[in-house]
């Protein structure tokens, strides 16, 4: 009965997450999935015909007209509205571990993984890695309502602007203090604001936060000194270092 299920959740020392279904019922997620029928106060277990249990814990991705989207360490699932059986939609094609996922309003699932970030097209059922060599692994991800994907890592906060395919990095001067962002404490609020939790506390990103475009700076080399002597460029602009050089100093200017 319901009381027995809730006693199990309370005393077995396993962290659970809760997500709302469209009809108002609640899903309790950990290694298994239980549905709480709010109107009747009863619970039932959701079965997974493909697997006996999750690869890790079941974690929420988002809710669409199709139902509730979930993931575990390597797989994407869909629980159709009102159904009691979980559908395995797709599996990561590599050993990549999914840390966190978020369903965007356009139906694309964005994933933070231990290899960086990727996205999953539910219609085509394909994964696509995003070229981001500066992000070796990501731990938290949330999409806002302006086409931006906010990515938390163990030490930085990034935003991926989907329209331009570019990244922005934020630091203390922007109000993003160093933090070790976590997968579970994250929220896209009804106001459009975003909240990302980490070891050092909670970060709030306002819905009207503007990312200003910036041009790449022009770097000019003033001179290059090798072993105490200035070397000159070749006609094509290349600098050729003498064989056996040990010490090099470059003087440059930056035009923004």
Short mmCIF file of C-alpha atoms in Angstrom, two decimals:
data_model
loop_
_atom_site.label_atom_id
_atom_site.label_comp_id
_atom_site.label_asym_id
_atom_site.label_seq_id
_atom_site.Cartn_x
_atom_site.Cartn_y
_atom_site.Cartn_z
CA UNK A 1 0.00 0.00 0.00
CA UNK A 2 0.97 3.68 -0.12
CA UNK A 3 2.14 3.82 3.49
CA UNK A 4 4.51 0.89 2.98
CA UNK A 5 6.00 2.44 -0.17
CA UNK A 6 6.65 5.75 1.55
CA UNK A 7 8.21 4.04 4.56
CA UNK A 8 10.58 2.28 2.17
CA UNK A 9 11.55 5.60 0.54
CA UNK A 10 12.10 7.22 3.92
CA UNK A 11 14.31 4.67 5.61
CA UNK A 12 16.43 3.03 2.95
CA UNK A 13 18.87 6.00 2.72
CA UNK A 14 18.69 6.28 -1.08
CA UNK A 15 18.13 9.75 -2.52
CA UNK A 16 15.00 10.04 -4.67
CA UNK A 17 13.72 12.67 -7.06
CA UNK A 18 10.12 13.64 -7.77
CA UNK A 19 8.63 14.83 -11.06
CA UNK A 20 5.06 15.87 -11.90
CA UNK A 21 3.11 14.13 -14.61
CA UNK A 22 0.70 16.15 -16.74
CA UNK A 23 -2.34 14.72 -14.92
CA UNK A 24 -1.03 15.78 -11.50
CA UNK A 25 0.34 12.44 -10.37
CA UNK A 26 3.89 12.23 -9.07
CA UNK A 27 6.76 9.94 -10.08
CA UNK A 28 9.29 8.94 -7.41
CA UNK A 29 12.63 8.17 -9.08
CA UNK A 30 15.67 6.21 -7.90
CA UNK A 31 16.73 2.69 -8.96
CA UNK A 32 13.04 2.01 -9.54
CA UNK A 33 10.06 4.21 -10.44
CA UNK A 34 6.86 4.51 -8.39
CA UNK A 35 3.80 6.55 -9.32
CA UNK A 36 1.83 8.31 -6.60
CA UNK A 37 -1.82 8.73 -7.50
CA UNK A 38 -2.41 11.99 -5.64
CA UNK A 39 -6.20 11.88 -5.79
CA UNK A 40 -6.44 8.36 -4.30
CA UNK A 41 -3.27 8.28 -2.18
CA UNK A 42 -2.05 5.02 -3.72
CA UNK A 43 1.21 4.03 -5.39
CA UNK A 44 2.14 1.63 -8.18
CA UNK A 45 5.46 0.56 -9.65
CA UNK A 46 6.44 1.38 -13.23
CA UNK A 47 7.97 -1.61 -15.02
CA UNK A 48 10.90 -1.55 -17.42
CA UNK A 49 10.57 -4.48 -19.84
CA UNK A 50 14.01 -3.76 -21.35
CA UNK A 51 15.93 -3.82 -18.07
CA UNK A 52 15.37 -5.14 -14.55
CA UNK A 53 16.65 -1.89 -13.05
CA UNK A 54 18.23 1.37 -14.08
CA UNK A 55 21.89 1.68 -15.01
CA UNK A 56 22.43 3.98 -12.04
CA UNK A 57 19.35 5.95 -10.97
CA UNK A 58 16.47 7.16 -13.10
CA UNK A 59 16.68 10.94 -13.44
CA UNK A 60 14.20 13.41 -14.96
CA UNK A 61 14.75 15.04 -18.36
CA UNK A 62 11.42 16.77 -18.91
CA UNK A 63 7.71 16.44 -19.72
CA UNK A 64 6.15 16.72 -23.18
CA UNK A 65 2.78 15.83 -24.72
CA UNK A 66 4.22 12.33 -25.25
CA UNK A 67 4.83 11.78 -21.55
CA UNK A 68 7.76 11.96 -19.12
CA UNK A 69 11.33 11.70 -20.40
CA UNK A 70 13.96 10.10 -18.17
CA UNK A 71 17.56 8.96 -18.34
CA UNK A 72 19.98 6.77 -16.46
CA UNK A 73 23.76 6.56 -16.93
CA UNK A 74 23.56 5.46 -20.57
CA UNK A 75 19.95 5.40 -21.77
CA UNK A 76 17.04 7.69 -22.71
CA UNK A 77 13.52 6.54 -21.71
CA UNK A 78 9.96 7.70 -22.25
CA UNK A 79 7.04 6.95 -19.94
CA UNK A 80 3.93 7.62 -22.06
CA UNK A 81 1.13 9.51 -20.34
CA UNK A 82 -0.89 7.15 -18.12
CA UNK A 83 1.24 4.12 -19.00
CA UNK A 84 2.79 1.70 -16.51
CA UNK A 85 5.60 0.49 -18.77
CA UNK A 86 8.79 2.40 -19.53
CA UNK A 87 9.98 2.61 -23.15
CA UNK A 88 13.70 2.47 -23.95
CA UNK A 89 14.12 5.10 -26.67
CA UNK A 90 17.86 4.99 -27.27
CA UNK A 91 21.23 4.25 -25.70
CA UNK A 92 24.46 6.24 -25.80
CA UNK A 93 26.58 4.68 -28.56
CA UNK A 94 29.75 4.82 -26.43
CA UNK A 95 30.78 4.36 -22.82
CA UNK A 96 29.89 8.00 -22.16
CA UNK A 97 28.09 8.52 -18.84
CA UNK A 98 25.08 10.84 -18.86
CA UNK A 99 25.21 13.12 -15.82
CA UNK A 100 22.22 15.33 -16.49
CA UNK A 101 19.60 15.96 -19.18
CA UNK A 102 17.09 18.67 -20.06
CA UNK A 103 14.26 18.66 -22.61
CA UNK A 104 14.19 21.93 -24.55
CA UNK A 105 10.95 23.51 -25.73
CA UNK A 106 11.81 22.51 -29.32
CA UNK A 107 11.86 18.82 -28.33
CA UNK A 108 15.64 18.38 -28.28
CA UNK A 109 17.18 16.73 -25.22
CA UNK A 110 20.46 18.34 -24.14
CA UNK A 111 22.85 16.14 -22.18
CA UNK A 112 25.74 16.89 -19.84
CA UNK A 113 28.15 13.95 -19.88
CA UNK A 114 31.57 12.96 -18.64
CA UNK A 115 32.83 13.65 -22.19
CA UNK A 116 31.32 17.14 -22.61
CA UNK A 117 27.87 17.97 -23.99
CA UNK A 118 25.63 16.40 -26.61
CA UNK A 119 22.06 16.55 -27.80
CA UNK A 120 19.53 13.86 -28.61
CA UNK A 121 16.94 14.23 -31.36
CA UNK A 122 13.95 12.21 -30.17
CA UNK A 123 12.36 12.09 -33.65
CA UNK A 124 15.48 10.80 -35.44
CA UNK A 125 16.71 8.92 -32.35
CA UNK A 126 20.30 10.03 -32.85
CA UNK A 127 22.93 11.53 -30.56
CA UNK A 128 25.07 14.44 -31.72
CA UNK A 129 28.20 15.54 -29.87
CA UNK A 130 28.78 19.29 -29.62
CA UNK A 131 32.30 20.40 -30.50
CA UNK A 132 33.50 21.94 -27.25
CA UNK A 133 37.16 21.01 -26.62
CA UNK A 134 37.31 23.44 -23.67
CA UNK A 135 34.61 21.41 -21.86
CA UNK A 136 36.13 18.04 -21.05
CA UNK A 137 33.16 17.02 -18.90
CA UNK A 138 29.90 18.63 -17.80
CA UNK A 139 27.83 17.98 -14.71
CA UNK A 140 24.73 20.19 -15.04
CA UNK A 141 22.67 21.51 -17.96
CA UNK A 142 19.52 23.64 -18.36
CA UNK A 143 17.98 25.25 -21.46
CA UNK A 144 16.41 28.69 -21.14
CA UNK A 145 13.61 30.17 -23.25
CA UNK A 146 15.96 32.23 -25.44
CA UNK A 147 17.83 29.48 -27.25
CA UNK A 148 20.70 29.28 -24.77
CA UNK A 149 21.97 26.16 -23.05
CA UNK A 150 23.56 26.76 -19.64
CA UNK A 151 26.29 24.29 -18.73
CA UNK A 152 27.85 23.82 -15.30
CA UNK A 153 31.14 21.98 -14.89
CA UNK A 154 33.27 21.24 -11.84
CA UNK A 155 34.77 24.74 -11.97
CA UNK A 156 33.08 26.91 -14.63
CA UNK A 157 29.77 28.16 -16.03
CA UNK A 158 29.23 28.26 -19.80
CA UNK A 159 26.39 29.22 -22.10
CA UNK A 160 25.98 27.66 -25.55
CA UNK A 161 24.15 29.96 -27.95
CA UNK A 162 22.37 27.58 -30.31
CA UNK A 163 21.68 30.18 -33.01
CA UNK A 164 25.35 30.98 -33.55
CA UNK A 165 26.91 27.75 -32.29
CA UNK A 166 29.19 29.76 -30.00
CA UNK A 167 30.08 29.58 -26.31
CA UNK A 168 30.34 32.20 -23.58
CA UNK A 169 32.34 31.69 -20.39
CA UNK A 170 31.31 33.42 -17.15
CA UNK A 171 33.35 34.23 -14.07
CA UNK A 172 33.33 36.25 -10.87
CA UNK A 173 33.04 39.56 -12.73
CA UNK A 174 29.71 38.31 -14.14
CA UNK A 175 28.47 37.16 -10.73
CA UNK A 176 29.32 33.50 -11.31
CA UNK A 177 31.61 32.65 -8.41
CA UNK A 178 33.71 29.47 -8.66
CA UNK A 179 31.45 26.52 -7.97
CA UNK A 180 31.34 22.77 -8.43
CA UNK A 181 27.97 22.42 -10.13
CA UNK A 182 25.86 19.34 -9.42
CA UNK A 183 23.51 17.35 -11.66
CA UNK A 184 20.34 17.30 -9.56
CA UNK A 185 19.77 20.79 -8.06
CA UNK A 186 18.73 22.71 -11.18
CA UNK A 187 15.52 24.41 -12.31
CA UNK A 188 14.01 26.35 -15.19
CA UNK A 189 11.37 28.32 -13.30
CA UNK A 190 7.99 29.35 -14.73
CA UNK A 191 9.35 32.92 -14.84
CA UNK A 192 12.12 31.80 -17.20
CA UNK A 193 14.78 32.23 -14.52
CA UNK A 194 17.36 29.47 -14.06
CA UNK A 195 18.76 28.07 -10.82
CA UNK A 196 21.88 25.92 -10.73
CA UNK A 197 23.05 24.35 -7.48
CA UNK A 198 26.61 23.47 -6.58
CA UNK A 199 28.89 22.66 -3.69
CA UNK A 200 29.35 26.38 -2.98
CA UNK A 201 25.67 27.32 -3.16
CA UNK A 202 22.88 28.28 -5.56
CA UNK A 203 23.37 30.38 -8.72
CA UNK A 204 20.45 32.43 -10.06
CA UNK A 205 20.40 33.43 -13.75
CA UNK A 206 17.73 35.99 -14.54
CA UNK A 207 15.47 35.45 -17.55
CA UNK A 208 16.46 38.86 -18.96
CA UNK A 209 20.22 38.31 -18.61
CA UNK A 210 21.84 39.49 -21.85
CA UNK A 211 24.94 37.95 -23.38
CA UNK A 212 26.69 40.67 -25.34
CA UNK A 213 28.40 39.59 -28.57
CA UNK A 214 32.16 40.01 -28.66
CA UNK A 215 34.58 40.05 -31.56
CA UNK A 216 37.78 38.05 -31.58
CA UNK A 217 40.70 40.29 -30.61
CA UNK A 218 43.41 41.04 -33.18
CA UNK A 219 46.82 39.97 -31.91
CA UNK A 220 49.92 41.66 -33.32
CA UNK A 221 53.44 40.39 -32.68
CA UNK A 222 55.81 43.24 -31.83
CA UNK A 223 58.98 41.20 -31.67
CA UNK A 224 60.36 37.79 -30.77
CA UNK A 225 63.55 37.42 -28.78
CA UNK A 226 65.40 34.11 -28.81
CA UNK A 227 68.32 33.56 -26.42
CA UNK A 228 68.62 37.32 -25.93
CA UNK A 229 68.56 38.24 -29.64
CA UNK A 230 65.66 39.62 -31.65
CA UNK A 231 64.79 37.57 -34.73
CA UNK A 232 63.04 39.00 -37.77
CA UNK A 233 60.16 37.49 -39.72
CA UNK A 234 60.55 35.95 -43.15
CA UNK A 235 58.87 37.57 -46.16
CA UNK A 236 55.76 35.47 -45.62
CA UNK A 237 55.49 36.59 -41.98
CA UNK A 238 56.88 33.41 -40.43
CA UNK A 239 59.51 33.44 -37.71
CA UNK A 240 62.16 30.75 -38.02
CA UNK A 241 63.85 29.75 -34.77
CA UNK A 242 67.57 29.01 -34.83
CA UNK A 243 68.48 25.38 -34.27
CA UNK A 244 69.24 24.61 -30.62
CA UNK A 245 67.28 27.58 -29.22
CA UNK A 246 66.58 27.41 -25.48
CA UNK A 247 64.72 30.55 -24.43
CA UNK A 248 62.08 32.59 -26.28
CA UNK A 249 60.21 35.78 -25.34
CA UNK A 250 57.29 37.12 -27.38
CA UNK A 251 56.07 40.72 -27.12
CA UNK A 252 52.57 41.22 -28.54
CA UNK A 253 49.73 43.74 -28.55
CA UNK A 254 45.98 43.04 -28.53
CA UNK A 255 43.40 45.14 -30.36
CA UNK A 256 39.83 44.64 -29.13
#
